């Protein structure tokens, strides 16, 4: 039997600037459209005030996606009680956009025991065009900090390559940095699960790489 395209839960991790919010929003919209199942999107990114998934809640709600936003009280991150209820709902899927550093990753850590890898995809998004993600030592340090804080086992990760330099992004740059990343994660005993690219470049890229290509609708670019 073929494995399902979407597991019940999906968690998106990665350093700030990796593009995990863009990916998580795209993923949620695709999962809702392709499965028809109820879907909860949980914004757990407490590490920045801008470029948050909450900016696209109206878009997701128009697709029939339920949205849950975390918030702060006296500078302390607070998780709404509805998150546990959403995870426990056997008829619904959950997509989590997790904060881009150790402090942000702590928020998902309290739920990891309720998100077994059999039911959950743990995606770690890496943008090899960003500082702290373009050398083996820097990449390893960033991953260790996030995984230690979250309690997520490295063996659960599915690495998503997301080479991106905003409006300067093109297929040659994506290919160059993606191949760099393949070497970096290979040195850590890991491999790239898929590569993400703007939807207008995905076709050309798919003919040049072996990994699955995820076409991205650039919600961030249209907003900012």
GROMACS .gro file of N, CA and C in nm, residues 44-129:
model
  258
   44UNK      N    1   0.307   2.899   1.579
   44UNK     CA    2   0.385   2.895   1.703
   44UNK      C    3   0.511   2.980   1.694
   45UNK      N    4   0.515   3.072   1.600
   45UNK     CA    5   0.636   3.154   1.582
   45UNK      C    6   0.628   3.277   1.671
   46UNK      N    7   0.698   3.272   1.783
   46UNK     CA    8   0.703   3.385   1.877
   46UNK      C    9   0.833   3.465   1.863
   47UNK      N   10   0.912   3.436   1.759
   47UNK     CA   11   1.047   3.494   1.753
   47UNK      C   12   1.052   3.625   1.674
   48UNK      N   13   0.942   3.663   1.608
   48UNK     CA   14   0.945   3.787   1.530
   48UNK      C   15   0.804   3.843   1.518
   49UNK      N   16   0.798   3.975   1.497
   49UNK     CA   17   0.668   4.040   1.484
   49UNK      C   18   0.618   4.046   1.341
   50UNK      N   19   0.709   4.036   1.244
   50UNK     CA   20   0.672   4.042   1.103
   50UNK      C   21   0.695   3.906   1.037
   51UNK      N   22   0.644   3.894   0.915
   51UNK     CA   23   0.661   3.770   0.838
   51UNK      C   24   0.607   3.651   0.917
   52UNK      N   25   0.491   3.668   0.975
   52UNK     CA   26   0.425   3.565   1.053
   52UNK      C   27   0.314   3.501   0.972
   53UNK      N   28   0.286   3.376   1.003
   53UNK     CA   29   0.176   3.308   0.934
   53UNK      C   30   0.043   3.376   0.960
   54UNK      N   31   0.031   3.445   1.073
   54UNK     CA   32  -0.095   3.515   1.104
   54UNK      C   33  -0.130   3.617   0.996
   55UNK      N   34  -0.030   3.665   0.920
   55UNK     CA   35  -0.056   3.760   0.812
   55UNK      C   36  -0.142   3.698   0.702
   56UNK      N   37  -0.147   3.565   0.698
   56UNK     CA   38  -0.217   3.496   0.591
   56UNK      C   39  -0.337   3.416   0.642
   57UNK      N   40  -0.379   3.446   0.764
   57UNK     CA   41  -0.492   3.373   0.821
   57UNK      C   42  -0.618   3.388   0.736
   58UNK      N   43  -0.643   3.506   0.684
   58UNK     CA   44  -0.763   3.527   0.604
   58UNK      C   45  -0.759   3.441   0.477
   59UNK      N   46  -0.641   3.432   0.416
   59UNK     CA   47  -0.625   3.347   0.297
   59UNK      C   48  -0.654   3.203   0.332
   60UNK      N   49  -0.600   3.156   0.444
   60UNK     CA   50  -0.620   3.018   0.483
   60UNK      C   51  -0.766   2.992   0.523
   61UNK      N   52  -0.826   3.085   0.593
   61UNK     CA   53  -0.966   3.067   0.631
   61UNK      C   54  -1.056   3.059   0.509
   62UNK      N   55  -1.021   3.134   0.405
   62UNK     CA   56  -1.099   3.127   0.281
   62UNK      C   57  -1.089   2.989   0.217
   63UNK      N   58  -0.985   2.914   0.251
   63UNK     CA   59  -0.968   2.777   0.201
   63UNK      C   60  -1.031   2.674   0.294
   64UNK      N   61  -1.097   2.721   0.400
   64UNK     CA   62  -1.160   2.629   0.494
   64UNK      C   63  -1.068   2.579   0.603
   65UNK      N   64  -0.953   2.647   0.622
   65UNK     CA   65  -0.855   2.608   0.724
   65UNK      C   66  -0.885   2.684   0.853
   66UNK      N   67  -0.888   2.611   0.965
   66UNK     CA   68  -0.903   2.674   1.096
   66UNK      C   69  -0.765   2.720   1.144
   67UNK      N   70  -0.757   2.840   1.201
   67UNK     CA   71  -0.628   2.896   1.241
   67UNK      C   72  -0.624   2.918   1.393
   68UNK      N   73  -0.506   2.889   1.450
   68UNK     CA   74  -0.483   2.908   1.593
   68UNK      C   75  -0.358   2.992   1.607
   69UNK      N   76  -0.369   3.104   1.677
   69UNK     CA   77  -0.256   3.195   1.693
   69UNK      C   78  -0.209   3.192   1.837
   70UNK      N   79  -0.079   3.177   1.859
   70UNK     CA   80  -0.022   3.193   1.993
   70UNK      C   81  -0.005   3.342   2.021
   71UNK      N   82   0.014   3.376   2.145
   71UNK     CA   83   0.027   3.516   2.181
   71UNK      C   84   0.119   3.529   2.301
   72UNK      N   85   0.148   3.653   2.341
   72UNK     CA   86   0.237   3.676   2.454
   72UNK      C   87   0.164   3.750   2.565
   73UNK      N   88   0.202   3.720   2.690
   73UNK     CA   89   0.149   3.791   2.805
   73UNK      C   90   0.268   3.830   2.892
   74UNK      N   91   0.290   3.961   2.907
   74UNK     CA   92   0.404   4.011   2.983
   74UNK      C   93   0.535   3.947   2.933
   75UNK      N   94   0.549   3.947   2.799
   75UNK     CA   95   0.669   3.898   2.730
   75UNK      C   96   0.688   3.747   2.741
   76UNK      N   97   0.592   3.675   2.793
   76UNK     CA   98   0.602   3.529   2.803
   76UNK      C   99   0.513   3.466   2.697
   77UNK      N  100   0.564   3.372   2.616
   77UNK     CA  101   0.481   3.307   2.516
   77UNK      C  102   0.373   3.222   2.582
   78UNK      N  103   0.253   3.230   2.526
   78UNK     CA  104   0.139   3.158   2.582
   78UNK      C  105   0.078   3.071   2.473
   79UNK      N  106   0.051   2.945   2.506
   79UNK     CA  107  -0.013   2.853   2.412
   79UNK      C  108  -0.161   2.843   2.446
   80UNK      N  109  -0.251   2.874   2.352
   80UNK     CA  110  -0.393   2.858   2.379
   80UNK      C  111  -0.427   2.712   2.409
   81UNK      N  112  -0.525   2.691   2.497
   81UNK     CA  113  -0.563   2.556   2.534
   81UNK      C  114  -0.615   2.478   2.414
   82UNK      N  115  -0.660   2.546   2.310
   82UNK     CA  116  -0.715   2.479   2.193
   82UNK      C  117  -0.614   2.396   2.115
   83UNK      N  118  -0.485   2.416   2.137
   83UNK     CA  119  -0.384   2.339   2.063
   83UNK      C  120  -0.394   2.191   2.100
   84UNK      N  121  -0.400   2.162   2.228
   84UNK     CA  122  -0.412   2.023   2.270
   84UNK      C  123  -0.539   1.958   2.216
   85UNK      N  124  -0.647   2.034   2.213
   85UNK     CA  125  -0.774   1.982   2.161
   85UNK      C  126  -0.761   1.952   2.012
   86UNK      N  127  -0.693   2.041   1.939
   86UNK     CA  128  -0.676   2.022   1.795
   86UNK      C  129  -0.594   1.896   1.766
   87UNK      N  130  -0.488   1.874   1.844
   87UNK     CA  131  -0.405   1.756   1.825
   87UNK      C  132  -0.485   1.629   1.852
   88UNK      N  133  -0.571   1.633   1.952
   88UNK     CA  134  -0.646   1.514   1.993
   88UNK      C  135  -0.762   1.483   1.899
   89UNK      N  136  -0.799   1.576   1.813
   89UNK     CA  137  -0.913   1.557   1.722
   89UNK      C  138  -0.873   1.461   1.610
   90UNK      N  139  -0.920   1.339   1.616
   90UNK     CA  140  -0.879   1.237   1.520
   90UNK      C  141  -0.928   1.265   1.378
   91UNK      N  142  -1.026   1.352   1.363
   91UNK     CA  143  -1.082   1.379   1.231
   91UNK      C  144  -1.015   1.497   1.161
   92UNK      N  145  -0.920   1.562   1.228
   92UNK     CA  146  -0.857   1.682   1.173
   92UNK      C  147  -0.706   1.665   1.160
   93UNK      N  148  -0.647   1.738   1.065
   93UNK     CA  149  -0.502   1.746   1.050
   93UNK      C  150  -0.454   1.875   1.116
   94UNK      N  151  -0.328   1.877   1.157
   94UNK     CA  152  -0.267   1.997   1.215
   94UNK      C  153  -0.137   2.028   1.143
   95UNK      N  154  -0.114   2.156   1.114
   95UNK     CA  155   0.012   2.205   1.060
   95UNK      C  156   0.066   2.309   1.157
   96UNK      N  157   0.192   2.292   1.201
   96UNK     CA  158   0.254   2.381   1.299
   96UNK      C  159   0.368   2.459   1.233
   97UNK      N  160   0.365   2.591   1.248
   97UNK     CA  161   0.476   2.676   1.208
   97UNK      C  162   0.549   2.717   1.336
   98UNK      N  163   0.669   2.661   1.357
   98UNK     CA  164   0.741   2.676   1.483
   98UNK      C  165   0.844   2.788   1.472
   99UNK      N  166   0.867   2.859   1.582
   99UNK     CA  167   0.962   2.970   1.585
   99UNK      C  168   1.102   2.930   1.543
  100UNK      N  169   1.177   3.027   1.489
  100UNK     CA  170   1.303   2.998   1.422
  100UNK      C  171   1.428   3.000   1.507
  101UNK      N  172   1.416   2.974   1.638
  101UNK     CA  173   1.535   2.959   1.721
  101UNK      C  174   1.500   2.869   1.840
  102UNK      N  175   1.595   2.853   1.932
  102UNK     CA  176   1.572   2.762   2.044
  102UNK      C  177   1.453   2.805   2.128
  103UNK      N  178   1.439   2.937   2.151
  103UNK     CA  179   1.328   2.985   2.232
  103UNK      C  180   1.194   2.952   2.166
  104UNK      N  181   1.189   2.966   2.035
  104UNK     CA  182   1.066   2.932   1.964
  104UNK      C  183   1.038   2.783   1.964
  105UNK      N  184   1.144   2.703   1.954
  105UNK     CA  185   1.127   2.558   1.948
  105UNK      C  186   1.077   2.499   2.079
  106UNK      N  187   1.102   2.569   2.191
  106UNK     CA  188   1.055   2.521   2.320
  106UNK      C  189   0.903   2.504   2.319
  107UNK      N  190   0.834   2.589   2.244
  107UNK     CA  191   0.688   2.587   2.245
  107UNK      C  192   0.631   2.456   2.191
  108UNK      N  193   0.695   2.399   2.087
  108UNK     CA  194   0.645   2.273   2.032
  108UNK      C  195   0.686   2.156   2.121
  109UNK      N  196   0.792   2.175   2.202
  109UNK     CA  197   0.844   2.065   2.282
  109UNK      C  198   0.743   2.004   2.376
  110UNK      N  199   0.653   2.085   2.430
  110UNK     CA  200   0.555   2.032   2.527
  110UNK      C  201   0.451   1.942   2.461
  111UNK      N  202   0.447   1.942   2.326
  111UNK     CA  203   0.348   1.861   2.256
  111UNK      C  204   0.409   1.743   2.181
  112UNK      N  205   0.542   1.730   2.184
  112UNK     CA  206   0.607   1.626   2.103
  112UNK      C  207   0.560   1.486   2.140
  113UNK      N  208   0.536   1.461   2.268
  113UNK     CA  209   0.489   1.328   2.308
  113UNK      C  210   0.353   1.295   2.247
  114UNK      N  211   0.276   1.398   2.212
  114UNK     CA  212   0.145   1.378   2.151
  114UNK      C  213   0.152   1.376   1.998
  115UNK      N  214   0.274   1.392   1.946
  115UNK     CA  215   0.294   1.397   1.801
  115UNK      C  216   0.394   1.289   1.759
  116UNK      N  217   0.360   1.161   1.773
  116UNK     CA  218   0.454   1.054   1.739
  116UNK      C  219   0.488   1.057   1.591
  117UNK      N  220   0.609   1.016   1.560
  117UNK     CA  221   0.658   1.026   1.423
  117UNK      C  222   0.575   0.941   1.328
  118UNK      N  223   0.507   0.840   1.378
  118UNK     CA  224   0.422   0.758   1.291
  118UNK      C  225   0.308   0.840   1.232
  119UNK      N  226   0.264   0.943   1.307
  119UNK     CA  227   0.152   1.026   1.263
  119UNK      C  228   0.195   1.166   1.222
  120UNK      N  229   0.326   1.194   1.231
  120UNK     CA  230   0.372   1.332   1.215
  120UNK      C  231   0.494   1.340   1.124
  121UNK      N  232   0.490   1.435   1.032
  121UNK     CA  233   0.609   1.469   0.953
  121UNK      C  234   0.676   1.589   1.019
  122UNK      N  235   0.805   1.573   1.049
  122UNK     CA  236   0.885   1.682   1.104
  122UNK      C  237   0.975   1.736   0.993
  123UNK      N  238   0.937   1.848   0.936
  123UNK     CA  239   1.012   1.909   0.827
  123UNK      C  240   1.109   2.014   0.882
  124UNK      N  241   1.236   2.003   0.846
  124UNK     CA  242   1.334   2.104   0.885
  124UNK      C  243   1.375   2.178   0.758
  125UNK      N  244   1.337   2.305   0.750
  125UNK     CA  245   1.359   2.386   0.630
  125UNK      C  246   1.493   2.459   0.641
  126UNK      N  247   1.574   2.451   0.537
  126UNK     CA  248   1.705   2.516   0.537
  126UNK      C  249   1.720   2.601   0.412
  127UNK      N  250   1.757   2.726   0.432
  127UNK     CA  251   1.789   2.816   0.322
  127UNK      C  252   1.940   2.835   0.320
  128UNK      N  253   2.012   2.766   0.230
  128UNK     CA  254   2.158   2.773   0.230
  128UNK      C  255   2.213   2.906   0.180
  129UNK      N  256   2.125   2.999   0.148
  129UNK     CA  257   2.169   3.134   0.111
  129UNK      C  258   2.181   3.223   0.234
   0.00000   0.00000   0.00000
